Structure formats: structure tokens, C-alpha cells
PDB file of C-alpha atoms and ligand atoms in Angstrom:
ATOM      1  CA  UNK A 216      84.971 161.457 149.913  1.00  0.00           C
ATOM      2  CA  UNK A 217      87.948 162.460 151.133  1.00  0.00           C
ATOM      3  CA  UNK A 218      88.841 161.589 154.609  1.00  0.00           C
ATOM      4  CA  UNK A 219      88.102 164.041 157.323  1.00  0.00           C
ATOM      5  CA  UNK A 220      90.959 166.752 158.096  1.00  0.00           C
ATOM      6  CA  UNK A 221      91.990 169.291 159.309  1.00  0.00           C
ATOM      7  CA  UNK A 222      93.045 172.226 157.556  1.00  0.00           C
ATOM      8  CA  UNK A 223      90.750 175.134 158.940  1.00  0.00           C
ATOM      9  CA  UNK A 224      89.741 175.955 162.275  1.00  0.00           C
ATOM     10  CA  UNK A 225      86.747 177.142 160.971  1.00  0.00           C
ATOM     11  CA  UNK A 226      85.267 173.165 160.022  1.00  0.00           C
ATOM     12  CA  UNK A 227      85.574 172.730 163.674  1.00  0.00           C
ATOM     13  CA  UNK A 228      82.767 173.116 165.526  1.00  0.00           C
ATOM     14  CA  UNK A 229      82.120 174.597 169.170  1.00  0.00           C
ATOM     15  CA  UNK A 230      81.259 170.513 170.258  1.00  0.00           C
ATOM     16  CA  UNK A 231      84.519 170.121 167.622  1.00  0.00           C
ATOM     17  CA  UNK A 232      86.342 171.996 169.999  1.00  0.00           C
ATOM     18  CA  UNK A 233      85.162 171.069 173.592  1.00  0.00           C
ATOM     19  CA  UNK A 234      85.882 166.773 172.545  1.00  0.00           C
ATOM     20  CA  UNK A 235      89.284 167.680 171.309  1.00  0.00           C
ATOM     21  CA  UNK A 236      90.406 169.692 174.349  1.00  0.00           C
ATOM     22  CA  UNK A 237      89.032 167.312 176.495  1.00  0.00           C
ATOM     23  CA  UNK A 238      91.393 164.550 175.018  1.00  0.00           C
ATOM     24  CA  UNK A 239      93.615 167.339 175.826  1.00  0.00           C
ATOM     25  CA  UNK A 240      93.344 167.793 179.158  1.00  0.00           C
ATOM     26  CA  UNK A 241      94.141 163.825 179.650  1.00  0.00           C
ATOM     27  CA  UNK A 242      97.015 163.243 177.915  1.00  0.00           C
ATOM     28  CA  UNK A 243      98.454 166.056 179.394  1.00  0.00           C
ATOM     29  CA  UNK A 244      97.982 163.426 183.058  1.00  0.00           C
ATOM     30  CA  UNK A 245      99.544 160.669 180.423  1.00  0.00           C
ATOM     31  CA  UNK A 246     100.862 161.421 177.222  1.00  0.00           C
ATOM     32  CA  UNK A 247     103.051 158.082 177.131  1.00  0.00           C
ATOM     33  CA  UNK A 248     100.558 155.728 175.597  1.00  0.00           C
ATOM     34  CA  UNK A 249     100.317 152.377 172.783  1.00  0.00           C
ATOM     35  CA  UNK A 250      97.229 154.142 170.899  1.00  0.00           C
ATOM     36  CA  UNK A 251      99.800 154.788 167.785  1.00  0.00           C
ATOM     37  CA  UNK A 252     101.302 151.243 167.782  1.00  0.00           C
ATOM     38  CA  UNK A 253     102.178 150.423 164.239  1.00  0.00           C
ATOM     39  CA  UNK A 254     100.640 153.614 162.683  1.00  0.00           C
ATOM     40  CA  UNK A 255     103.373 156.135 160.659  1.00  0.00           C
ATOM     41  CA  UNK A 256     102.941 159.766 161.153  1.00  0.00           C
ATOM     42  CA  UNK A 257     104.816 161.972 157.927  1.00  0.00           C
ATOM     43  CA  UNK A 258     105.491 165.560 158.868  1.00  0.00           C
ATOM     44  CA  UNK A 259     106.285 167.438 155.514  1.00  0.00           C
ATOM     45  CA  UNK A 260     107.516 171.229 156.376  1.00  0.00           C
ATOM     46  CA  UNK A 261     108.223 172.613 152.770  1.00  0.00           C
ATOM     47  CA  UNK A 262     108.685 175.813 155.657  1.00  0.00           C
ATOM     48  CA  UNK A 263     110.921 176.620 158.830  1.00  0.00           C
ATOM     49  CA  UNK A 264     109.598 175.137 162.486  1.00  0.00           C
ATOM     50  CA  UNK A 265     110.801 174.879 166.046  1.00  0.00           C
ATOM     51  CA  UNK A 266     107.245 174.240 168.371  1.00  0.00           C
ATOM     52  CA  UNK A 267     105.344 172.889 165.584  1.00  0.00           C
ATOM     53  CA  UNK A 268     106.980 169.975 164.234  1.00  0.00           C
ATOM     54  CA  UNK A 269     109.247 168.983 167.331  1.00  0.00           C
ATOM     55  CA  UNK A 270     105.987 168.846 169.214  1.00  0.00           C
ATOM     56  CA  UNK A 271     103.920 166.855 167.018  1.00  0.00           C
ATOM     57  CA  UNK A 272     107.197 164.230 166.884  1.00  0.00           C
ATOM     58  CA  UNK A 273     106.710 164.212 170.061  1.00  0.00           C
ATOM     59  CA  UNK A 274     103.243 163.375 170.456  1.00  0.00           C
ATOM     60  CA  UNK A 275     103.649 160.873 167.960  1.00  0.00           C
ATOM     61  CA  UNK A 276     107.007 159.500 169.646  1.00  0.00           C
ATOM     62  CA  UNK A 277     104.742 159.196 173.127  1.00  0.00           C
ATOM     63  CA  UNK A 278     101.717 156.621 171.689  1.00  0.00           C
ATOM     64  CA  UNK A 279     104.227 155.276 170.180  1.00  0.00           C
ATOM     65  CA  UNK A 280     104.045 155.771 166.545  1.00  0.00           C
ATOM     66  CA  UNK A 281     106.101 156.435 163.970  1.00  0.00           C
ATOM     67  CA  UNK A 282     107.424 159.851 161.954  1.00  0.00           C
ATOM     68  CA  UNK A 283     109.098 160.129 158.782  1.00  0.00           C
ATOM     69  CA  UNK A 284     109.194 162.844 156.694  1.00  0.00           C
ATOM     70  CA  UNK A 285     111.563 166.495 156.330  1.00  0.00           C
ATOM     71  CA  UNK A 286     112.011 169.326 157.808  1.00  0.00           C
ATOM     72  CA  UNK A 287     113.736 171.285 155.063  1.00  0.00           C
ATOM     73  CA  UNK A 288     111.813 171.407 151.530  1.00  0.00           C
ATOM     74  CA  UNK A 289     115.344 171.514 150.018  1.00  0.00           C
ATOM     75  CA  UNK A 290     115.906 168.018 151.175  1.00  0.00           C
ATOM     76  CA  UNK A 291     112.882 166.924 148.793  1.00  0.00           C
ATOM     77  CA  UNK A 292     112.792 166.177 145.457  1.00  0.00           C
ATOM     78  CA  UNK A 293     110.400 168.889 144.954  1.00  0.00           C
ATOM     79  CA  UNK A 294     113.867 171.047 144.869  1.00  0.00           C
ATOM     80  CA  UNK A 295     113.907 168.684 141.952  1.00  0.00           C
ATOM     81  CA  UNK A 296     110.285 169.622 140.401  1.00  0.00           C
ATOM     82  CA  UNK A 297     108.033 167.507 142.269  1.00  0.00           C
ATOM     83  CA  UNK A 298     104.861 168.633 143.071  1.00  0.00           C
ATOM     84  CA  UNK A 299     102.170 169.422 145.834  1.00  0.00           C
ATOM     85  CA  UNK A 300     100.008 166.881 144.402  1.00  0.00           C
ATOM     86  CA  UNK A 301     102.431 164.051 143.570  1.00  0.00           C
ATOM     87  CA  UNK A 302     103.709 164.450 146.640  1.00  0.00           C
ATOM     88  CA  UNK A 303     101.216 164.020 148.695  1.00  0.00           C
ATOM     89  CA  UNK A 304      99.616 161.157 146.407  1.00  0.00           C
ATOM     90  CA  UNK A 305     103.322 159.171 146.886  1.00  0.00           C
ATOM     91  CA  UNK A 306     103.984 160.220 150.605  1.00  0.00           C
ATOM     92  CA  UNK A 307     100.157 158.734 150.740  1.00  0.00           C
ATOM     93  CA  UNK A 308     100.969 155.556 150.368  1.00  0.00           C
ATOM     94  CA  UNK A 309     103.676 155.256 152.879  1.00  0.00           C
ATOM     95  CA  UNK A 310     101.917 156.929 155.816  1.00  0.00           C
ATOM     96  CA  UNK A 311      98.605 156.125 158.140  1.00  0.00           C
ATOM     97  CA  UNK A 312      98.549 160.496 158.373  1.00  0.00           C
ATOM     98  CA  UNK A 313     100.158 163.755 156.467  1.00  0.00           C
ATOM     99  CA  UNK A 314     101.088 166.671 159.180  1.00  0.00           C
ATOM    100  CA  UNK A 315     102.218 169.727 156.792  1.00  0.00           C
ATOM    101  CA  UNK A 316     103.483 173.036 156.525  1.00  0.00           C
ATOM    102  CA  UNK A 317     103.499 174.673 153.512  1.00  0.00           C
ATOM    103  CA  UNK A 318     104.237 178.771 152.263  1.00  0.00           C
ATOM    104  CA  UNK A 319     101.039 178.448 150.101  1.00  0.00           C
ATOM    105  CA  UNK A 320      97.826 179.695 151.021  1.00  0.00           C
ATOM    106  CA  UNK A 321      95.416 176.503 151.226  1.00  0.00           C
ATOM    107  CA  UNK A 322      98.472 174.390 150.239  1.00  0.00           C
ATOM    108  CA  UNK A 323      96.144 171.840 153.331  1.00  0.00           C
ATOM    109  CA  UNK A 324      92.646 172.498 151.675  1.00  0.00           C
ATOM    110  CA  UNK A 325      94.351 170.878 148.666  1.00  0.00           C
ATOM    111  CA  UNK A 326      96.426 168.615 149.870  1.00  0.00           C
ATOM    112  CA  UNK A 327      93.554 167.427 152.152  1.00  0.00           C
ATOM    113  CA  UNK A 328      91.474 167.011 148.751  1.00  0.00           C
ATOM    114  CA  UNK A 329      93.448 164.601 146.834  1.00  0.00           C
ATOM    115  CA  UNK A 330      94.992 162.565 149.754  1.00  0.00           C
ATOM    116  CA  UNK A 331      93.775 159.426 150.904  1.00  0.00           C
ATOM    117  CA  UNK A 332      94.652 159.721 154.156  1.00  0.00           C
ATOM    118  CA  UNK A 333      94.001 162.369 156.585  1.00  0.00           C
ATOM    119  CA  UNK A 334      95.895 165.622 156.544  1.00  0.00           C
ATOM    120  CA  UNK A 335      96.163 168.224 159.691  1.00  0.00           C
ATOM    121  CA  UNK A 336      97.566 171.765 158.431  1.00  0.00           C
ATOM    122  CA  UNK A 337     100.339 172.475 160.475  1.00  0.00           C
ATOM    123  CA  UNK A 338     100.246 176.565 158.658  1.00  0.00           C
ATOM    124  CA  UNK A 339     100.085 177.222 155.036  1.00  0.00           C
ATOM    125  CA  UNK A 340     101.169 181.122 154.650  1.00  0.00           C
ATOM    126  CA  UNK A 341      99.635 184.349 156.921  1.00  0.00           C
ATOM    127  CA  UNK A 342      96.051 181.938 156.341  1.00  0.00           C
ATOM    128  CA  UNK A 343      95.836 179.125 159.225  1.00  0.00           C
ATOM    129  CA  UNK A 344      97.714 177.564 161.685  1.00  0.00           C
ATOM    130  CA  UNK A 345      94.673 175.465 163.282  1.00  0.00           C
ATOM    131  CA  UNK A 346      96.660 172.728 165.622  1.00  0.00           C
ATOM    132  CA  UNK A 347      98.410 175.845 167.222  1.00  0.00           C
ATOM    133  CA  UNK A 348      94.615 177.344 168.056  1.00  0.00           C
ATOM    134  CA  UNK A 349      93.691 174.117 170.234  1.00  0.00           C
ATOM    135  CA  UNK A 350      96.689 174.732 171.923  1.00  0.00           C
ATOM    136  CA  UNK A 351      96.276 177.888 172.291  1.00  0.00           C
ATOM    137  CA  UNK A 352      92.153 177.551 173.654  1.00  0.00           C
ATOM    138  CA  UNK A 353      93.755 174.447 175.823  1.00  0.00           C
ATOM    139  CA  UNK A 354      95.655 176.879 177.611  1.00  0.00           C
ATOM    140  CA  UNK A 355      93.458 179.453 177.825  1.00  0.00           C
ATOM    141  CA  UNK A 356      91.003 177.184 179.247  1.00  0.00           C
ATOM    142  CA  UNK A 357      93.490 175.767 181.692  1.00  0.00           C
ATOM    143  CA  UNK A 358      94.724 179.879 182.723  1.00  0.00           C
ATOM    144  CA  UNK A 359      91.241 181.133 183.378  1.00  0.00           C
ATOM    145  CA  UNK A 360      88.867 177.882 184.301  1.00  0.00           C
ATOM    146  CA  UNK A 361      86.739 179.404 180.760  1.00  0.00           C
ATOM    147  CA  UNK A 362      86.867 179.954 177.045  1.00  0.00           C
ATOM    148  CA  UNK A 363      83.726 182.179 177.742  1.00  0.00           C
ATOM    149  CA  UNK A 364      82.894 185.702 177.622  1.00  0.00           C
ATOM    150  CA  UNK A 365      86.804 186.687 177.675  1.00  0.00           C
ATOM    151  CA  UNK A 366      89.208 190.431 176.339  1.00  0.00           C
ATOM    152  CA  UNK A 367      91.634 188.741 174.309  1.00  0.00           C
ATOM    153  CA  UNK A 368      94.200 191.763 173.244  1.00  0.00           C
ATOM    154  CA  UNK A 369      96.322 190.827 170.120  1.00  0.00           C
ATOM    155  CA  UNK A 370      99.371 192.868 170.096  1.00  0.00           C
ATOM    156  CA  UNK A 371     101.266 192.624 166.727  1.00  0.00           C
ATOM    157  CA  UNK A 372     101.370 191.215 163.548  1.00  0.00           C
ATOM    158  CA  UNK A 373      98.001 190.608 162.422  1.00  0.00           C
ATOM    159  CA  UNK A 374      98.297 191.088 158.837  1.00  0.00           C
ATOM    160  CA  UNK A 375      99.485 187.926 158.481  1.00  0.00           C
ATOM    161  CA  UNK A 376     100.104 186.934 161.292  1.00  0.00           C
ATOM    162  CA  UNK A 377      98.360 182.682 161.075  1.00  0.00           C
ATOM    163  CA  UNK A 378      98.250 182.208 164.679  1.00  0.00           C
ATOM    164  CA  UNK A 379      95.987 184.778 165.360  1.00  0.00           C
ATOM    165  CA  UNK A 380      94.104 184.368 161.846  1.00  0.00           C
ATOM    166  CA  UNK A 381      93.093 180.382 163.620  1.00  0.00           C
ATOM    167  CA  UNK A 382      92.328 182.187 167.379  1.00  0.00           C
ATOM    168  CA  UNK A 383      90.457 184.995 166.164  1.00  0.00           C
ATOM    169  CA  UNK A 384      88.202 182.156 164.662  1.00  0.00           C
ATOM    170  CA  UNK A 385      88.259 179.019 167.698  1.00  0.00           C
ATOM    171  CA  UNK A 386      87.196 181.850 169.993  1.00  0.00           C
ATOM    172  CA  UNK A 387      83.989 182.216 167.671  1.00  0.00           C
ATOM    173  CA  UNK A 388      82.059 180.048 169.690  1.00  0.00           C
ATOM    174  CA  UNK A 389      82.876 181.569 172.794  1.00  0.00           C
ATOM    175  CA  UNK A 390      82.033 184.924 172.735  1.00  0.00           C
ATOM    176  CA  UNK A 391      85.415 186.952 173.808  1.00  0.00           C
ATOM    177  CA  UNK A 392      86.068 190.610 173.077  1.00  0.00           C
ATOM    178  CA  UNK A 393      89.089 191.179 170.797  1.00  0.00           C
ATOM    179  CA  UNK A 394      91.603 194.954 170.811  1.00  0.00           C
ATOM    180  CA  UNK A 395      93.680 194.183 168.034  1.00  0.00           C
ATOM    181  CA  UNK A 396      96.633 196.474 168.486  1.00  0.00           C
ATOM    182  CA  UNK A 397      99.164 196.491 165.071  1.00  0.00           C
ATOM    183  CA  UNK A 398     100.656 199.296 162.988  1.00  0.00           C
ATOM    184  CA  UNK A 399      97.685 200.582 160.165  1.00  0.00           C
ATOM    185  CA  UNK A 400     100.641 197.726 158.067  1.00  0.00           C
ATOM    186  CA  UNK A 401     100.177 194.904 159.295  1.00  0.00           C
ATOM    187  CA  UNK A 402      96.083 196.112 160.761  1.00  0.00           C
ATOM    188  CA  UNK A 403      93.684 192.542 161.457  1.00  0.00           C
ATOM    189  CA  UNK A 404      92.108 192.481 157.500  1.00  0.00           C
ATOM    190  CA  UNK A 405      88.158 192.714 156.099  1.00  0.00           C
ATOM    191  CA  UNK A 406      88.198 189.302 155.837  1.00  0.00           C
ATOM    192  CA  UNK A 407      88.786 188.749 160.242  1.00  0.00           C
ATOM    193  CA  UNK A 408      86.426 191.784 160.782  1.00  0.00           C
ATOM    194  CA  UNK A 409      83.500 191.022 159.106  1.00  0.00           C
ATOM    195  CA  UNK A 410      83.392 187.238 160.288  1.00  0.00           C
ATOM    196  CA  UNK A 411      83.649 189.214 163.827  1.00  0.00           C
ATOM    197  CA  UNK A 412      80.545 191.769 162.464  1.00  0.00           C
ATOM    198  CA  UNK A 413      78.397 188.564 161.213  1.00  0.00           C
ATOM    199  CA  UNK A 414      79.509 186.062 164.389  1.00  0.00           C
ATOM    200  CA  UNK A 415      78.069 190.100 166.063  1.00  0.00           C
ATOM    201  CA  UNK A 416      82.088 189.789 168.873  1.00  0.00           C
ATOM    202  CA  UNK A 417      83.191 193.876 170.173  1.00  0.00           C
ATOM    203  CA  UNK A 418      86.479 194.309 169.328  1.00  0.00           C
ATOM    204  CA  UNK A 419      88.554 197.342 168.680  1.00  0.00           C
ATOM    205  CA  UNK A 420      91.133 198.899 167.481  1.00  0.00           C
ATOM    206  CA  UNK A 421      94.439 200.336 168.545  1.00  0.00           C
ATOM    207  CA  UNK A 422      97.457 201.556 166.534  1.00  0.00           C
ATOM    208  CA  UNK A 423      99.194 202.443 170.702  1.00  0.00           C
ATOM    209  CA  UNK A 424      99.420 199.202 172.809  1.00  0.00           C
ATOM    210  CA  UNK A 425      98.000 201.121 175.563  1.00  0.00           C
ATOM    211  CA  UNK A 426      98.432 200.956 179.395  1.00  0.00           C
ATOM    212  CA  UNK A 427      94.233 200.922 179.035  1.00  0.00           C
ATOM    213  CA  UNK A 428      94.034 197.821 176.549  1.00  0.00           C
ATOM    214  CA  UNK A 429      96.605 195.474 178.436  1.00  0.00           C
ATOM    215  CA  UNK A 430      94.983 196.555 181.642  1.00  0.00           C
ATOM    216  CA  UNK A 431      91.750 195.907 181.011  1.00  0.00           C
ATOM    217  CA  UNK A 432      92.903 192.453 178.960  1.00  0.00           C
ATOM    218  CA  UNK A 433      92.604 188.906 180.234  1.00  0.00           C
ATOM    219  CA  UNK A 434      94.750 187.612 177.542  1.00  0.00           C
ATOM    220  CA  UNK A 435      97.563 189.818 175.760  1.00  0.00           C
ATOM    221  CA  UNK A 436      98.281 188.233 173.078  1.00  0.00           C
ATOM    222  CA  UNK A 437     101.871 188.339 171.677  1.00  0.00           C
ATOM    223  CA  UNK A 438     103.611 187.947 168.666  1.00  0.00           C
ATOM    224  CA  UNK A 439     105.649 187.983 166.148  1.00  0.00           C
ATOM    225  CA  UNK A 440     106.252 190.251 163.048  1.00  0.00           C
ATOM    226  CA  UNK A 441     106.559 188.020 160.330  1.00  0.00           C
ATOM    227  CA  UNK A 442     109.435 188.907 158.479  1.00  0.00           C
ATOM    228  CA  UNK A 443     109.568 185.981 156.069  1.00  0.00           C
ATOM    229  CA  UNK A 444     106.097 187.357 154.807  1.00  0.00           C
ATOM    230  CA  UNK A 445     107.546 190.773 153.460  1.00  0.00           C
ATOM    231  CA  UNK A 446     108.112 191.419 149.344  1.00  0.00           C
ATOM    232  CA  UNK A 447     110.422 194.854 151.069  1.00  0.00           C
ATOM    233  CA  UNK A 448     112.449 194.631 153.449  1.00  0.00           C
ATOM    234  CA  UNK A 449     112.834 197.777 153.999  1.00  0.00           C
ATOM    235  CA  UNK A 450     108.630 198.002 155.014  1.00  0.00           C
ATOM    236  CA  UNK A 451     109.123 195.422 157.565  1.00  0.00           C
ATOM    237  CA  UNK A 452     112.470 197.558 159.267  1.00  0.00           C
ATOM    238  CA  UNK A 453     109.846 199.663 159.762  1.00  0.00           C
ATOM    239  CA  UNK A 454     108.558 197.718 162.029  1.00  0.00           C
ATOM    240  CA  UNK A 455     109.929 195.274 163.196  1.00  0.00           C
ATOM    241  CA  UNK A 456     110.543 196.353 166.996  1.00  0.00           C
ATOM    242  CA  UNK A 457     106.883 198.854 167.155  1.00  0.00           C
ATOM    243  CA  UNK A 458     106.432 197.425 169.720  1.00  0.00           C
ATOM    244  CA  UNK A 459     107.096 195.709 173.178  1.00  0.00           C
ATOM    245  CA  UNK A 460     105.951 194.323 176.011  1.00  0.00           C
ATOM    246  CA  UNK A 461     108.142 195.053 179.548  1.00  0.00           C
ATOM    247  CA  UNK A 462     107.356 193.988 182.720  1.00  0.00           C
ATOM    248  CA  UNK A 463     106.353 197.004 184.328  1.00  0.00           C
ATOM    249  CA  UNK A 464     103.852 198.193 181.706  1.00  0.00           C
ATOM    250  CA  UNK A 465     102.033 194.830 183.502  1.00  0.00           C
ATOM    251  CA  UNK A 466     102.225 196.212 186.990  1.00  0.00           C
ATOM    252  CA  UNK A 467      98.317 196.800 186.520  1.00  0.00           C
ATOM    253  CA  UNK A 468      97.153 194.514 185.080  1.00  0.00           C
ATOM    254  CA  UNK A 469      94.298 191.829 185.815  1.00  0.00           C
ATOM    255  CA  UNK A 470      95.037 188.737 188.665  1.00  0.00           C
ATOM    256  CA  UNK A 471      93.934 186.755 186.347  1.00  0.00           C
ATOM    257  CA  UNK A 472      95.669 188.307 183.086  1.00  0.00           C
ATOM    258  CA  UNK A 473      98.267 186.197 180.986  1.00  0.00           C
ATOM    259  CA  UNK A 474     100.446 186.713 178.383  1.00  0.00           C
ATOM    260  CA  UNK A 475     100.951 183.924 175.691  1.00  0.00           C
ATOM    261  CA  UNK A 476     103.302 183.842 172.374  1.00  0.00           C
ATOM    262  CA  UNK A 477     102.785 181.628 169.825  1.00  0.00           C
ATOM    263  CA  UNK A 478     106.972 182.127 169.540  1.00  0.00           C
ATOM    264  CA  UNK A 479     109.368 182.045 167.961  1.00  0.00           C
ATOM    265  CA  UNK A 480     110.142 185.572 169.686  1.00  0.00           C
ATOM    266  CA  UNK A 481     112.648 187.867 168.417  1.00  0.00           C
ATOM    267  CA  UNK A 482     112.337 191.318 170.680  1.00  0.00           C
ATOM    268  CA  UNK A 483     108.276 191.521 171.639  1.00  0.00           C
ATOM    269  CA  UNK A 484     109.138 190.636 174.304  1.00  0.00           C
ATOM    270  CA  UNK A 485     111.353 191.211 177.235  1.00  0.00           C
ATOM    271  CA  UNK A 486     112.999 188.560 178.326  1.00  0.00           C
ATOM    272  CA  UNK A 487     112.783 190.383 181.950  1.00  0.00           C
ATOM    273  CA  UNK A 488     109.262 189.510 181.503  1.00  0.00           C
ATOM    274  CA  UNK A 489     110.100 185.521 181.540  1.00  0.00           C
ATOM    275  CA  UNK A 490     109.706 185.480 185.247  1.00  0.00           C
ATOM    276  CA  UNK A 491     106.653 187.209 185.693  1.00  0.00           C
ATOM    277  CA  UNK A 492     104.434 184.755 186.943  1.00  0.00           C
ATOM    278  CA  UNK A 493     101.529 186.117 184.550  1.00  0.00           C
ATOM    279  CA  UNK A 494     104.182 185.363 180.998  1.00  0.00           C
ATOM    280  CA  UNK A 495     102.634 181.877 179.925  1.00  0.00           C
ATOM    281  CA  UNK A 496     104.253 181.876 176.059  1.00  0.00           C
ATOM    282  CA  UNK A 497     107.160 178.128 177.274  1.00  0.00           C
ATOM    283  CA  UNK A 498     103.840 176.241 179.201  1.00  0.00           C
ATOM    284  CA  UNK A 499     101.355 176.710 175.857  1.00  0.00           C
ATOM    285  CA  UNK A 500     104.369 175.660 173.951  1.00  0.00           C
ATOM    286  CA  UNK A 501     104.648 172.936 176.576  1.00  0.00           C
ATOM    287  CA  UNK A 502     100.052 171.980 176.039  1.00  0.00           C
ATOM    288  CA  UNK A 503     101.831 171.637 172.121  1.00  0.00           C
ATOM    289  CA  UNK A 504     102.324 168.017 172.410  1.00  0.00           C
ATOM    290  CA  UNK A 505      99.085 167.137 174.192  1.00  0.00           C
ATOM    291  CA  UNK A 506      96.643 169.076 172.026  1.00  0.00           C
ATOM    292  CA  UNK A 507      98.311 167.949 168.807  1.00  0.00           C
ATOM    293  CA  UNK A 508      98.122 163.848 170.310  1.00  0.00           C
ATOM    294  CA  UNK A 509      94.828 164.598 171.030  1.00  0.00           C
ATOM    295  CA  UNK A 510      94.001 166.001 167.598  1.00  0.00           C
ATOM    296  CA  UNK A 511      95.794 162.593 165.709  1.00  0.00           C
ATOM    297  CA  UNK A 512      93.760 160.383 167.651  1.00  0.00           C
ATOM    298  CA  UNK A 513      90.550 162.695 167.198  1.00  0.00           C
ATOM    299  CA  UNK A 514      91.720 162.977 163.703  1.00  0.00           C
ATOM    300  CA  UNK A 515      92.023 158.649 163.683  1.00  0.00           C
ATOM    301  CA  UNK A 516      88.837 157.712 164.679  1.00  0.00           C
ATOM    302  CA  UNK A 517      90.970 156.259 168.420  1.00  0.00           C
ATOM    303  CA  UNK A 518      88.934 156.418 171.307  1.00  0.00           C
ATOM    304  CA  UNK A 519      91.572 157.871 174.389  1.00  0.00           C
ATOM    305  CA  UNK A 520      89.945 157.211 177.733  1.00  0.00           C
TER     306      UNK A 520
HETATM  307  N1  LIG B 658     104.662 178.769 166.787  1.00  0.00           N
HETATM  308  C1  LIG B 658     104.949 177.733 165.739  1.00  0.00           C
HETATM  309  O1  LIG B 658     104.626 177.378 164.906  1.00  0.00           O
HETATM  310  O2  LIG B 658     105.491 178.211 166.211  1.00  0.00           O
HETATM  311  P1  LIG B 658     107.490 177.328 165.388  1.00  0.00           P
HETATM  312  O3  LIG B 658     107.501 177.787 163.528  1.00  0.00           O
HETATM  313  O4  LIG B 658     108.245 177.280 165.705  1.00  0.00           O
HETATM  314  O5  LIG B 658     106.379 175.086 164.086  1.00  0.00           O
END
């Protein structure tokens, strides 16, 4: 039997998520512990990353573990034609845990099925980004005091945005209401609408980024248009700056509203928003370190007091 891995947030129950968020809050109080002494983790990043890779590596370093890996597939033997299977079989000889980002949807599931050590999906194409959801849920709880019954407005690239896809599934345990704001070309895929229907989750779709949606929100989750997923760059040019959040657009928003973004941002949040106390995306990214410490310890069966 394969070891337990984190491939899809949908594989984690409400109880699993609450347990991991509780552990993350203990790491936020004290992130420097000896829990991974003697363990080695690998970060295999076949696609670019700043936050995910560095927060995972910081998470391991602060727990006194060791990290090996690559941040650019061009420096790995995949460029010589080595298969993903062989890469995973080799790396699993060396380490206790594999953290992988790959452009192919389903690659993390495949890796988890052949790997003798746990695999964490750090993003597989447009499909899933489950540890982003863990830190998003941690941040939502931190700022709202609850995960229950919140109005969440998700703006931007809902077609290719893997953080959005995971977030919908992760929040589904907590009775959310969604506003989905996207141009027609980047609308939320039918499978996520069907998922919402199957769970009795309310949602509405908009092509306008309206004051109505912003002012009704507890969380405004902005996203980048995912240039790297477009096969036709002319299509990207048409939608790349379709929505831009400016500070004045928050003037009638709820007191408790927080603006989140998985980052990196391009132009979809104007820099004049950064000093607004409702902007919380940099704190959100910092929470990634604690959420990832919690996920790693959970998968390795390490108790965190
Ligand atoms: N949010 C996120 O996945 O950022 P990176 O691409 O920088 O890892």
C-alpha cells in the first residue's frame, strides 16, 4: 500500500483539515523545533516557484530537517529523457518525503501511487494546489475567527487557477457562498459548478467585477491570469488585465473583509491596496510556512505539541 500523501485537498476530510490547521497554529507560536532531525525531504520543482518552494524549504530548515532537490527541471536528468517514474523511484531512495510541482495534471497522483515515501502536491498543472488551500484556510480562520458560512468572492482566472480549484473543495466542508468573477474565457469549469451543486453550495457567476460582489464579501480572493497555461498568447493578451482591484473599490466593503491572493501578483491588485489594513496577502504567504510544517509532520506521523 502507498503511504499517505497530500495530492488533492478533496482527499482530506473536515476533521483532517481542522487537525492540520490546529497544528499550524502551534507552529505559528513556535516554528523552530527539532522535529525533523535526521530526516531528509526533497523539493522537485519542474515548474517555477517562489513562495511554495521557499516556504517548504524554510519549514523543513526550521524543524532541523535537511532538504535536497531542484528548482529548475533543466538541471535534472528529465532533460536527458528520464521518466517521472524513474525520477520518483530514484529520489525516494534518498529521502523521507517528496514535495513536487509539475506541469502535468495528475502527475502528483501518479507519483504518490508509485512512491514508497509520502508525496506532497505543490501544484500539478491547472488541477490542484492543496497546501495553498491549507494556508488559505488557516488565513481565513485567522482573520475571520471562523471558516463557517462565509461569503467568498473569487476573481480572475477561474479556469486555470489551481489555487481556486483546491480552495472550492477545501471550503466545501464549511458552508460557503461563492461569487465567481471571471471573463467568459476563464469561467469556472463545469466540474467545479457540479461539485458545488452536489454539496449544496450556493454560488453566482459574474463577468463584471462589481461593487455589489465586493461589498457582500468576507473574503475577496484575487488571482492572476495564468499566462503559462495559454496555448495562444493573443488570447492571454485579451484577458490579462481584465480586473484590477484599486484601493477606492474597498471603501464600502465590510469591516471584516480581507483581500487574499495566492501570489505572485501581476497587475490585478494595484499597489495602492497594499497599505490598506484589509490587504492580507503578504501575511497569507507567511502562513504558508506554518501550514506546510503542519502538513509535513502530519504525513510523517510526527506529534506536535
Ligand atoms: N502561490 C504560489 O504557488 O506561489 P509560487 O508559484 O511562487 O510558489
